[in-house]
Amino acid sequence: MALDAKIPKGEMDKKWTDYKGHVKLVNPANKRKLEVIVVGTGLAGASAAASLGELGYKVKAFCFQDSPRRAHSIAAQGGINAAKNYQNDGDSVFRLFYDTVKGGDYRAREANVHRLAEVSTSIIDQCVAQGVPFAREYGGLLSNRSFGGTQVQRTFYAAGQTGQQLLLGAYSALERQVALGNVKMYSRHEMLDIVKIDGKARGIIARNLVNGKTERHFAHAVLLCSGGYGNVFYLSTNAMGSNVTAAWKAHKKGAFFGNPCFTQIHPTCIPVSGDHQSKLTLMSESLRNDGRIWVPKQKNDNRKPTDIPEEERDYYLERRYPAFGNLVPRDVASRAAKERCDEGYGVGTTKMAVYLDFKDAIMRYGRTEAGKTGIANADENKIFELGKQVVEEKYGNLFEMYEKITGENPYLTPMRIYPAVHYTMGGLWVDYELQTTVPGLYALGEANFSDHGANRLGASALMQGLADGYFVIPYTLGNYLADEIRTSSISTDHDAFIQTEKEVNERLSKLMNIKGKQTVESFHKKLGKIMWDKCGMARNEQGLKQAIDEIRQLKQEFWSDVRIPGEINEFNPELDKAGRVADFIELGELMCLDALDRNESCGGHFREESQTEDGEAKRDDDNFSYVAAWQNNGDSQWTLHKEGLSFEIVKPTQRSYK
Amino acid sequence: MTWKHFFTSSIGRKFIMGFTGIFLILFLIIHAGINSCIFLNDHGVTFNKMAHFMSHNWIMRFLEIGLFAGLIAHIIQGLSLTFQNKKARPVEYYFNQPSKNSKWYSRSMGILGTLLLLFLVMHLSHFYVDTKVALYSGDKPHDLFDEMKEVFSIKWVVILYLVGVVSLFWHLYHGFQSAFQTLGINHKRYTPLIKTIGTVYALIICILFALMPVAIHLQWIN
Amino acid sequence: MEHYNMNLTLKVWRQKNNQSKGKFETYPVNNISSEMSFLEMIDVLNEKLIEEGNEPIAFDHDCREGICGMCSMFINGQAHGPWQQNTTCQLHMRAFKDGDTIVVEPWRSAAFPVVKDLVVDRSSFDRIIQAGGYISVNTGNAVDANAIPIDKKDADDAFMAAACIGCGACVATCKNGSAMLFVGAKVSQLALLPQGAPEKESRVLNMIAQMDKEGFGNCTNTYACEAECPKGISVSNIARLNAEYLKAGLTTEEK
């Protein structure tokens, strides 16, 4: 099967406009007859469900949490990019497009990225209109900050809670449609399979997580907005419930999986403190605007950070990448931290951490404030106090969070940070219209693979989720549904629904009946360890092959020895988790397979076999300038399809942040 | 929105509490002011004159109806809100530490109010009923000061009055600023001022009221 | 930071489902590190329960970084436990010491029925938002984001109100089970912004009508909600709610 990305013809900056001008439309009377299912209510899902409801489609939205407001988009801290150029610092749609393609290490589809950059400005307008309280300047206009991988200030933010504010905006739009009867909301429901009729996605089987019963839901199209799969690593910054199940079920029903090995390891997270650790907490990348990253110049230096004099500190990012310094993209920063720690320069009890120090920023801001308020010859303490207030206003909630978790005061002693799994660029393969290889099945936001290539720039995930939901899917979905107006609702008594539901229930019973000895959690931990050690920040052929063997073994062990307490037909979080871990195990295998196939280093994917002499990642455009789209052919069986990438505008060069 | 809807909604009922509360706060100023005339120590002459004016002036008697209406509304709303609020938590916590997050008197407005209601029954039967009986039976003018001396000559009555005044203090201490919050006034600059005025008000009113039975009982004034 | 290990006794509310009657169960948990989060301690206990063939304790949790608002435990007599401005998931075990007994209960409110063990149903909050907690703007209708300057103070206040995570600690902690802080925060956020002005009146009236319908109690200004709110939402938002309601209730022409 040849992959057709359906990229519109024409010049790059006209494609989207042209597409919108020629796309098929559905008249309002017909929209009322067309049903759409949205799985997941994060930024992509909530915005899609709300926008489609506004257009008049009959929408059903599903989330596994107790309320759509809890989706993990809520935890995004730093901000959202948009090419507004409010700061007059030379930003433009083109620059955002360029930065994103380059930041993604030339593994993204240009046309998608350009569209993303184009609609970015409308997102900010839309959010402000919804009442999202972005940070503002004293003049009453919006404030911006800079983020890693860029040299302009284009990031809009609401303190360290931007994701929360954007999600609550989308959530309120969604709830408005629920009130108007255009959207029906199913909370505490989990999608457990796609129903296909005549090759098209026609509905889902969902499980009510409160009473455990499965339900059949019909729709003319199904949108998966179910987020990323970082939890395959067990420890990640994802929420405990974040999972791949919806996307994985779709994959097994024929949707290709794109670039599964592209994982983003975020450089600034709070380090692991012990075996009990259940998740990792991110410290927003925006902190790198003001914090300086360093390790001691001496190996195994056990002095307190504040006792280490300036000349004995190695500000290794500033040293290695003078042009971008502490603001290099995430993949570069993460690998540099790993390199230092592996060499024995790490700090803290586990020696797997580096310092993120705000002392200089506090003093710099303090002096400015002292000048502003006319305090002549302020002493060090006064300057520190003034500077601390500025830093507190910018990052107060992050500092508090750090202190709650570690018990240390980051105003006085540098933060300890270490990279952690944060985002997955890979996801279901979609074409320009966000449709997967299954007609009528779409993937939006982090659940698809499309816009970030091999590495996502900071503050771009929120942008993509909302772009897909608010401004892309309302057009592209119509193009498909315009041909579906003659399809009346299919009864959920159709054989396909009965059969799929039966399969879902059989799998649930099978899980319950294993009655083995090991807990679901212990399997998840084991999987996570394999993935982190062998398919994490650095990967090599031998390790990946081993990992595949280990995962296959683990899968067998899981299906013969997992222990799930309780019953099917009741609130049973262990059973929910078991289903998700089972899918993660299968995904883990595919990720390793993909990582093995891609014998180059690009973005977040670092193959030890492919590096320059000074240890930088080395891309191989001749052999790997493609999207790997994997087709599932049954148990551990995959076929690789390649979507070749051609770069019309942004010519690939070896990325350099030096 | 009908008036009924407005005044039966949760916030509408709070408004009733707040409005009548402030009205009663104003009344207490007048009540305490007139009663303080006894401290002139002129054998109650001024005090009786004021009392006579209050009970014979038609404007005052008209306002009195308003006072009772407000008082009854405050009591009925207060009781009904207390019961309704109980229903909002059908299962109580096994272990609760409310002292970690709020002041006891703010949580005890219902109980303090009930104590005040009991006190009020006693208080009205002591002073109000006789005055009214005298007024309508057309007998000679009622000597309220004499009656005070008589009532406060009994020790346990004085103690009950002091209990009533202490309840009143805590009720006012919370109620004063609470009424403003309920009516929508919470301001970085003015709220601290309101709280201070409330405290001073509650202290002055309650000290004055407490001194009356004590001073008469101990015959500091006669 | 010095860390230590501790042995604890946990007294946890167990309730099979909405229909059944619940009761407390007591569990010893040993060798807990002070570096663990409270929920990680529950994880440890749950793993042990499963290994012993018992049912683990059901509890709501998701992001574990204090922002999704899903975790909801009444710990030792306080919503989200002993720390100020903190969620259950961010509570760490260094808040306790060796030998402590910890009582854990679900949120108790008529409007938050228990689903299982420590899990409650907070969909009443969603229904209150549905009644008007939004600005009616369809996608694509917006003017340029900088077309309307907003006083920084108003924008900041709106943000501070919007920081609400909808966890329900205010209801859980209020002696009256009142949801006024939750509703006040949303009404305030939208009332402070010019974008929210056109629907100001209907919003506050409808949201309060829904709040009353859900069976929440009434605010008596104890301010316990503010003290326990993990995001420190100010009760000044309740005052603003009252003022908005007063204005809307007295001026609206709709019956």
Short mmCIF file of C-alpha atoms in Angstrom, two decimals, chain A residues 101-482:
data_model
loop_
_atom_site.label_atom_id
_atom_site.label_comp_id
_atom_site.label_asym_id
_atom_site.label_seq_id
_atom_site.Cartn_x
_atom_site.Cartn_y
_atom_site.Cartn_z
CA VAL A 101 11.10 22.02 10.80
CA LYS A 102 14.70 22.64 11.83
CA GLY A 103 13.96 21.95 15.50
CA GLY A 104 12.34 18.69 14.41
CA ASP A 105 15.63 17.76 12.76
CA TYR A 106 14.07 17.57 9.29
CA ARG A 107 11.82 14.65 9.94
CA ALA A 108 8.51 16.51 9.81
CA ARG A 109 6.23 17.09 6.85
CA GLU A 110 6.75 20.66 5.65
CA ALA A 111 3.17 21.26 4.53
CA ASN A 112 1.74 20.28 7.92
CA VAL A 113 4.22 22.42 9.77
CA HIS A 114 3.51 25.42 7.59
CA ARG A 115 -0.20 25.10 8.23
CA LEU A 116 0.53 24.86 11.94
CA ALA A 117 2.52 28.09 11.83
CA GLU A 118 -0.23 29.79 9.83
CA VAL A 119 -3.06 28.98 12.22
CA SER A 120 -0.94 29.64 15.31
CA THR A 121 -1.98 33.28 15.40
CA SER A 122 -5.69 32.47 15.32
CA ILE A 123 -5.25 30.19 18.32
CA ILE A 124 -4.14 33.06 20.51
CA ASP A 125 -7.05 35.21 19.30
CA GLN A 126 -9.50 32.40 19.98
CA CYS A 127 -8.16 31.70 23.44
CA VAL A 128 -8.20 35.34 24.48
CA ALA A 129 -11.78 35.59 23.27
CA GLN A 130 -12.66 32.61 25.47
CA GLY A 131 -11.30 34.39 28.51
CA VAL A 132 -7.94 32.67 28.84
CA PRO A 133 -5.99 34.99 31.17
CA PHE A 134 -2.61 35.15 29.47
CA ALA A 135 0.12 37.17 31.12
CA ARG A 136 0.01 40.86 30.22
CA GLU A 137 2.27 43.88 30.33
CA TYR A 138 1.38 47.03 32.24
CA GLY A 139 0.00 48.54 29.06
CA GLY A 140 -2.63 45.83 29.01
CA LEU A 141 -1.20 43.98 26.02
CA LEU A 142 -0.03 40.39 25.91
CA SER A 143 3.37 39.42 27.20
CA ASN A 144 5.79 36.97 25.57
CA ARG A 145 8.81 34.99 26.57
CA SER A 146 11.40 32.99 24.71
CA PHE A 147 11.77 29.23 24.69
CA GLY A 148 14.40 26.70 23.72
CA GLY A 149 15.42 26.35 20.08
CA THR A 150 14.35 29.83 18.99
CA GLN A 151 15.83 33.30 18.98
CA VAL A 152 12.59 35.31 19.13
CA GLN A 153 10.04 35.84 21.86
CA ARG A 154 6.89 34.21 20.58
CA THR A 155 5.70 32.23 23.55
CA PHE A 156 2.43 33.29 25.19
CA TYR A 157 1.97 32.11 28.75
CA ALA A 158 -0.10 32.22 31.92
CA ALA A 159 2.49 31.99 34.71
CA GLY A 160 3.60 28.34 34.80
CA GLN A 161 0.08 27.12 34.14
CA THR A 162 -0.44 27.80 30.47
CA GLY A 163 -1.71 24.33 29.65
CA GLN A 164 -4.22 24.56 32.45
CA GLN A 165 -5.58 27.86 31.25
CA LEU A 166 -5.79 26.75 27.62
CA LEU A 167 -7.43 23.48 28.55
CA LEU A 168 -9.95 25.18 30.79
CA GLY A 169 -10.74 27.47 27.86
CA ALA A 170 -11.33 24.52 25.56
CA TYR A 171 -13.16 22.68 28.33
CA SER A 172 -15.52 25.59 28.85
CA ALA A 173 -16.21 25.71 25.10
CA LEU A 174 -16.87 21.97 25.27
CA GLU A 175 -19.19 22.26 28.27
CA ARG A 176 -21.07 25.00 26.47
CA GLN A 177 -21.75 22.59 23.62
CA VAL A 178 -22.75 19.92 26.14
CA ALA A 179 -25.26 22.37 27.58
CA LEU A 180 -26.57 23.15 24.11
CA GLY A 181 -27.02 19.44 23.44
CA ASN A 182 -24.55 19.31 20.55
CA VAL A 183 -22.03 17.22 22.45
CA LYS A 184 -22.76 14.31 24.72
CA MET A 185 -20.03 13.78 27.25
CA TYR A 186 -18.98 10.34 28.52
CA SER A 187 -16.61 10.73 31.45
CA ARG A 188 -14.98 7.74 33.15
CA HIS A 189 -15.26 5.85 29.87
CA GLU A 190 -12.39 4.20 28.08
CA MET A 191 -12.33 3.36 24.39
CA LEU A 192 -11.39 -0.29 23.99
CA ASP A 193 -11.77 -0.80 20.28
CA ILE A 194 -12.65 0.71 16.93
CA VAL A 195 -15.59 -0.72 15.02
CA LYS A 196 -14.96 -0.95 11.31
CA ILE A 197 -17.68 -1.55 8.73
CA ASP A 198 -16.76 -1.93 5.07
CA GLY A 199 -13.27 -0.73 5.80
CA LYS A 200 -14.38 2.52 7.40
CA ALA A 201 -14.31 3.48 11.07
CA ARG A 202 -17.93 3.50 12.19
CA GLY A 203 -17.81 3.61 15.92
CA ILE A 204 -16.14 2.41 19.08
CA ILE A 205 -16.57 0.02 21.93
CA ALA A 206 -16.15 1.88 25.18
CA ARG A 207 -16.12 0.62 28.72
CA ASN A 208 -17.89 2.47 31.48
CA LEU A 209 -15.21 2.47 34.15
CA VAL A 210 -17.68 2.90 37.00
CA ASN A 211 -19.77 -0.21 36.40
CA GLY A 212 -17.37 -2.02 34.08
CA LYS A 213 -19.94 -2.56 31.34
CA THR A 214 -18.98 -2.24 27.69
CA GLU A 215 -21.01 0.00 25.39
CA ARG A 216 -21.34 0.32 21.61
CA HIS A 217 -21.28 3.76 20.04
CA PHE A 218 -21.84 4.52 16.38
CA ALA A 219 -20.42 7.48 14.46
CA HIS A 220 -19.74 8.49 10.89
CA ALA A 221 -16.18 9.34 11.89
CA VAL A 222 -13.96 8.72 14.89
CA LEU A 223 -11.35 11.20 16.14
CA LEU A 224 -8.58 9.93 18.38
CA CYS A 225 -7.23 12.72 20.55
CA SER A 226 -5.83 10.44 23.18
CA GLY A 227 -2.39 11.93 23.69
CA GLY A 228 1.04 10.38 23.73
CA TYR A 229 2.52 7.16 24.99
CA GLY A 230 5.42 8.33 27.15
CA ASN A 231 4.20 6.09 29.96
CA VAL A 232 5.62 3.13 28.08
CA PHE A 233 8.76 4.11 30.03
CA TYR A 234 6.82 3.76 33.31
CA LEU A 235 8.52 6.87 34.67
CA SER A 236 7.64 9.93 32.65
CA THR A 237 6.12 13.34 33.14
CA ASN A 238 2.82 12.01 31.79
CA ALA A 239 -0.16 11.57 34.06
CA MET A 240 -0.63 8.19 35.69
CA GLY A 241 -3.56 7.44 33.42
CA SER A 242 -2.00 8.57 30.14
CA ASN A 243 -1.94 5.57 27.85
CA VAL A 244 -1.65 4.35 24.29
CA THR A 245 -4.67 2.06 24.32
CA ALA A 246 -6.97 4.00 21.98
CA ALA A 247 -4.21 4.59 19.43
CA TRP A 248 -2.97 1.04 19.79
CA LYS A 249 -6.40 -0.47 19.18
CA ALA A 250 -6.66 1.70 16.08
CA HIS A 251 -3.21 0.52 15.01
CA LYS A 252 -4.30 -3.07 15.35
CA LYS A 253 -7.38 -2.28 13.30
CA GLY A 254 -5.30 -1.02 10.40
CA ALA A 255 -4.04 2.45 11.25
CA PHE A 256 -0.32 2.75 10.59
CA PHE A 257 1.91 3.89 13.42
CA GLY A 258 4.31 6.67 12.45
CA ASN A 259 7.84 7.03 13.83
CA PRO A 260 7.12 5.21 17.10
CA CYS A 261 10.72 5.56 18.32
CA PHE A 262 10.65 9.37 18.33
CA THR A 263 10.47 10.19 22.00
CA GLN A 264 11.25 13.47 23.62
CA ILE A 265 13.35 13.39 26.73
CA HIS A 266 12.88 16.68 28.52
CA PRO A 267 16.05 18.09 30.02
CA THR A 268 14.63 19.76 33.12
CA CYS A 269 12.81 17.36 35.39
CA ILE A 270 13.13 16.65 39.07
CA PRO A 271 15.45 13.64 39.41
CA VAL A 272 14.32 10.22 40.58
CA SER A 273 14.62 9.89 44.35
CA GLY A 274 14.12 6.15 44.81
CA ASP A 275 12.42 2.90 43.79
CA HIS A 276 9.08 4.09 45.07
CA GLN A 277 8.96 6.79 42.38
CA SER A 278 5.66 6.67 40.48
CA LYS A 279 6.11 9.57 38.12
CA LEU A 280 8.45 12.41 37.29
CA THR A 281 7.73 16.08 37.50
CA LEU A 282 8.76 18.55 34.89
CA MET A 283 10.26 21.91 35.68
CA SER A 284 9.23 24.08 32.77
CA GLU A 285 11.73 24.71 30.04
CA SER A 286 11.04 28.41 30.51
CA LEU A 287 13.31 28.11 33.54
CA ARG A 288 16.22 27.80 31.15
CA ASN A 289 15.59 31.42 30.18
CA ASP A 290 16.93 32.49 33.54
CA GLY A 291 18.60 29.46 35.02
CA ARG A 292 22.14 28.41 34.19
CA ILE A 293 22.97 24.73 33.99
CA TRP A 294 26.22 23.48 35.44
CA VAL A 295 28.11 20.63 37.04
CA PRO A 296 31.32 20.73 39.09
CA LYS A 297 34.51 20.65 37.05
CA GLN A 298 35.80 17.99 39.37
CA LYS A 299 34.41 14.43 39.29
CA ASN A 300 32.48 13.19 42.32
CA ASP A 301 32.53 16.59 43.94
CA ASN A 302 30.53 16.20 47.14
CA ARG A 303 30.60 19.79 48.27
CA LYS A 304 27.37 21.70 48.61
CA PRO A 305 26.63 23.56 45.37
CA THR A 306 26.80 26.91 47.11
CA ASP A 307 30.30 26.03 48.35
CA ILE A 308 31.65 25.42 44.87
CA PRO A 309 33.33 28.59 43.62
CA GLU A 310 32.53 30.04 40.21
CA GLU A 311 35.79 28.97 38.57
CA GLU A 312 35.22 25.34 39.56
CA ARG A 313 31.85 25.13 37.81
CA ASP A 314 31.38 23.84 34.29
CA TYR A 315 28.53 25.61 32.52
CA TYR A 316 28.70 22.91 29.90
CA LEU A 317 25.83 24.10 27.67
CA GLU A 318 27.29 27.60 27.45
CA ARG A 319 30.69 26.05 26.81
CA ARG A 320 29.58 23.64 24.08
CA TYR A 321 26.87 25.75 22.42
CA PRO A 322 27.84 29.39 22.77
CA ALA A 323 25.22 30.64 20.27
CA PHE A 324 22.21 29.17 22.08
CA GLY A 325 23.76 28.44 25.45
CA ASN A 326 21.19 27.24 27.95
CA LEU A 327 18.46 27.60 25.32
CA VAL A 328 19.49 24.76 23.00
CA PRO A 329 16.64 22.46 21.96
CA ARG A 330 15.49 19.81 24.35
CA ASP A 331 17.17 16.82 22.75
CA VAL A 332 20.55 18.55 22.74
CA ALA A 333 20.22 19.70 26.34
CA SER A 334 19.13 16.27 27.52
CA ARG A 335 21.97 14.43 25.88
CA ALA A 336 24.50 16.91 27.21
CA ALA A 337 23.24 16.28 30.75
CA LYS A 338 23.42 12.54 30.27
CA GLU A 339 26.93 12.86 28.89
CA ARG A 340 28.15 14.79 31.93
CA CYS A 341 26.51 12.38 34.38
CA ASP A 342 27.79 9.31 32.54
CA GLU A 343 31.27 10.80 32.74
CA GLY A 344 30.95 11.04 36.50
CA TYR A 345 30.26 14.73 36.97
CA GLY A 346 26.69 14.25 38.16
CA VAL A 347 25.47 15.67 41.46
CA GLY A 348 23.07 14.72 44.25
CA THR A 349 22.82 11.39 46.05
CA THR A 350 22.22 9.36 42.90
CA LYS A 351 24.80 11.35 40.88
CA MET A 352 22.21 11.42 38.12
CA ALA A 353 21.47 15.12 38.19
CA VAL A 354 22.88 18.49 37.17
CA TYR A 355 22.34 21.93 38.69
CA LEU A 356 19.97 24.57 37.39
CA ASP A 357 21.05 27.73 39.10
CA PHE A 358 19.10 30.98 39.44
CA LYS A 359 21.57 32.94 41.51
CA ASP A 360 22.79 35.07 38.61
CA ALA A 361 19.29 35.79 37.36
CA ILE A 362 18.09 36.76 40.82
CA MET A 363 20.98 39.16 41.28
CA ARG A 364 20.59 40.57 37.75
CA TYR A 365 16.89 41.23 38.25
CA GLY A 366 17.61 42.55 41.72
CA ARG A 367 20.01 45.17 40.41
CA THR A 368 17.51 46.25 37.74
CA GLU A 369 14.79 46.54 40.35
CA ALA A 370 17.05 48.47 42.69
CA GLY A 371 17.77 50.85 39.83
CA LYS A 372 14.10 51.16 38.95
CA THR A 373 13.01 51.88 42.49
CA GLY A 374 15.88 54.31 43.00
CA ILE A 375 17.58 52.41 45.78
CA ALA A 376 21.17 53.61 45.58
CA ASN A 377 23.95 51.32 46.91
CA ALA A 378 21.63 48.51 47.86
CA ASP A 379 23.52 45.73 49.62
CA GLU A 380 23.68 42.16 48.36
CA ASN A 381 20.81 41.03 50.57
CA LYS A 382 18.54 43.78 49.38
CA ILE A 383 19.37 43.06 45.75
CA PHE A 384 18.72 39.37 46.37
CA GLU A 385 15.35 40.13 47.95
CA LEU A 386 14.30 42.36 45.06
CA GLY A 387 15.49 39.86 42.47
CA LYS A 388 13.78 37.02 44.27
CA GLN A 389 10.47 38.85 43.95
CA VAL A 390 10.89 39.12 40.18
CA VAL A 391 11.79 35.46 39.84
CA GLU A 392 8.90 34.55 42.09
CA GLU A 393 6.45 36.38 39.88
CA LYS A 394 7.75 34.57 36.82
CA TYR A 395 8.19 31.06 38.15
CA GLY A 396 6.74 31.10 41.67
CA ASN A 397 4.56 28.06 41.27
CA LEU A 398 7.40 26.00 39.79
CA PHE A 399 9.72 26.88 42.64
CA GLU A 400 7.02 25.96 45.13
CA MET A 401 6.43 22.67 43.40
CA TYR A 402 10.14 21.91 43.48
CA GLU A 403 10.30 22.66 47.17
CA LYS A 404 7.29 20.49 47.96
CA ILE A 405 8.81 17.52 46.20
CA THR A 406 12.42 17.82 47.26
CA GLY A 407 12.19 19.78 50.48
CA GLU A 408 14.88 22.18 49.23
CA ASN A 409 14.54 25.90 48.65
CA PRO A 410 15.56 26.61 45.06
CA TYR A 411 15.95 30.33 45.69
CA LEU A 412 18.86 29.55 47.96
CA THR A 413 20.34 26.39 46.53
CA PRO A 414 20.36 25.41 42.84
CA MET A 415 17.70 23.01 41.60
CA ARG A 416 18.81 19.50 40.77
CA ILE A 417 17.43 18.36 37.44
CA TYR A 418 17.74 15.41 35.12
CA PRO A 419 16.14 14.52 31.77
CA ALA A 420 12.91 12.52 31.73
CA VAL A 421 10.52 11.20 29.13
CA HIS A 422 8.07 13.92 28.35
CA TYR A 423 6.48 13.75 24.91
CA THR A 424 6.20 11.37 22.00
CA MET A 425 6.58 12.86 18.55
CA GLY A 426 5.58 9.53 17.06
CA GLY A 427 1.97 8.50 16.84
CA LEU A 428 -0.66 7.33 14.43
CA TRP A 429 0.34 8.13 10.86
CA VAL A 430 -1.99 10.74 9.38
CA ASP A 431 -2.21 12.48 6.07
CA TYR A 432 -2.55 16.25 5.55
CA GLU A 433 -6.19 15.94 6.57
CA LEU A 434 -5.25 14.21 9.84
CA GLN A 435 -6.87 11.02 8.62
CA THR A 436 -5.17 7.75 9.48
CA THR A 437 -4.87 4.91 7.02
CA VAL A 438 -8.35 3.80 8.12
CA PRO A 439 -10.96 5.94 6.34
CA GLY A 440 -13.05 7.89 8.80
CA LEU A 441 -10.51 7.49 11.57
CA TYR A 442 -8.57 10.62 12.48
CA ALA A 443 -5.80 11.36 14.94
CA LEU A 444 -5.19 14.79 16.45
CA GLY A 445 -2.66 16.34 18.78
CA GLU A 446 0.05 14.25 20.40
CA ALA A 447 -1.76 11.08 19.26
CA ASN A 448 -0.64 11.68 15.68
CA PHE A 449 2.93 11.83 14.42
CA SER A 450 2.77 14.75 12.11
CA ASP A 451 4.22 18.11 13.02
CA HIS A 452 7.27 17.81 15.22
CA GLY A 453 9.53 15.51 13.29
CA ALA A 454 12.14 13.92 15.50
CA ASN A 455 12.09 16.58 18.18
CA ARG A 456 9.45 18.99 19.39
CA LEU A 457 10.29 22.56 20.28
CA GLY A 458 9.07 23.88 23.60
CA ALA A 459 5.61 25.45 23.65
CA SER A 460 4.65 23.74 20.40
CA ALA A 461 2.57 20.88 21.77
CA LEU A 462 -0.17 23.19 23.00
CA MET A 463 -0.05 24.96 19.67
CA GLN A 464 -0.43 21.75 17.72
CA GLY A 465 -3.23 20.33 19.87
CA LEU A 466 -5.32 23.46 19.52
CA ALA A 467 -4.46 23.96 15.85
CA ASP A 468 -5.67 20.46 15.03
CA GLY A 469 -8.83 20.80 17.08
CA TYR A 470 -9.94 24.35 16.44
CA PHE A 471 -8.69 25.11 12.97
CA VAL A 472 -7.78 22.00 11.00
CA ILE A 473 -10.27 19.24 11.71
CA PRO A 474 -13.39 21.41 11.22
CA TYR A 475 -12.31 21.75 7.56
CA THR A 476 -10.74 18.40 6.82
CA LEU A 477 -13.45 16.34 8.49
CA GLY A 478 -16.07 18.01 6.33
CA ASN A 479 -14.19 16.89 3.26
CA TYR A 480 -14.76 13.28 4.33
CA LEU A 481 -18.23 13.63 5.79
CA ALA A 482 -19.54 15.40 2.69
#
